[in-house]
Amino acid sequence: MPSQIRIAPSILAADFSKLGQEVRDVVEAGADWVHLDVMDGHFVPNISFGPDVIKALRPHSQAFFDCHLMIAPADPYLEAFAKAGCDGITVHAEAGPHLHRSLQTIRSLGKKVGVTLNPATPLSVLENVLDDIDLILIMSVNPGFGGQKFIPAMLDKIAAAAAMIGSRPIDLEVDGGITVETIGAATRAGANVFVAGSAIYKGDGVAAYRANIDGLRQAADSRST
Ligand code: DX5
Ligand code: ZN
């Protein structure tokens, strides 16, 4: 598993009236990836934004666009998200009956392939697709909203996912309730990519975002303590 720590701010917590600037600011502040939470009001009880917004954001940064699709079905829209400029596309295992087909489609579109699991979904659904993915995303809240509390039982799930990944080149990402209080435990459990919305888009502009990202990085780095 890659060991490089990556911080992926979720623009769900940004000011939607100035999203282009919010993307530029968070990347200037030290973000590694930009996390894009797409919600359809059907798979999750909230609606966010779709491919046209991502396409409009693309010229604002060359950072890795990490797209988390909370939509069902996902398959009819994968090409639109690829064309919009996503670098990685992550689908929920619960979003349809043909997970492997979704993963093949993302691969064929030339994008990094991710799978994510709701808190109640067992890791066993990944056993037969490990050779087809670049990223596993463990949801540490029930998807749909920012600002929720990290579910502690997900630490064991992260550790089990890390063991399942072994030496494969698969990133292990965690999403939901990541703060300076929770990121250390998630790192020790084995995650290497951290989504954070409300913990990063707090305060206004580059200086505040930099302090928030640096704080998370330091808390993640103190993993041996
Ligand atoms: C939840 C989203 C998360 C969320 C994280 O459905 O997938 O990415 O925005 O927000 P925080 O960091 O505030 O928990
Ligand atoms: Zn997300």
Tab-separated table of N, CA, C and O and ligand atoms in Angstrom, residues 35 37 68 70 175 195, ligand 2:
chain	number	residue	atom	x	y	z
A	35	HIS	N	-11.279	16.808	-3.212
A	35	HIS	CA	-12.316	15.773	-3.103
A	35	HIS	C	-13.667	16.373	-3.505
A	35	HIS	O	-14.091	17.398	-2.974
A	37	ASP	N	-17.597	15.719	-3.788
A	37	ASP	CA	-18.705	14.897	-3.288
A	37	ASP	C	-19.957	15.118	-4.118
A	37	ASP	O	-20.618	16.156	-4.006
A	68	HIS	N	-16.032	11.459	-5.683
A	68	HIS	CA	-16.756	10.481	-4.862
A	68	HIS	C	-18.231	10.532	-5.266
A	68	HIS	O	-18.944	11.468	-4.919
A	70	MET	N	-21.838	9.622	-4.975
A	70	MET	CA	-22.893	9.082	-4.110
A	70	MET	C	-24.177	9.138	-4.911
A	70	MET	O	-25.115	9.895	-4.596
A	175	ASP	N	-13.083	8.907	4.891
A	175	ASP	CA	-13.918	10.080	4.596
A	175	ASP	C	-15.028	10.211	5.623
A	175	ASP	O	-15.880	9.323	5.735
A	195	VAL	N	-9.860	12.574	3.638
A	195	VAL	CA	-10.810	13.592	3.191
A	195	VAL	C	-11.201	14.416	4.420
A	195	VAL	O	-11.457	13.845	5.477
B	2	ZN	ZN	-16.655	12.130	0.096
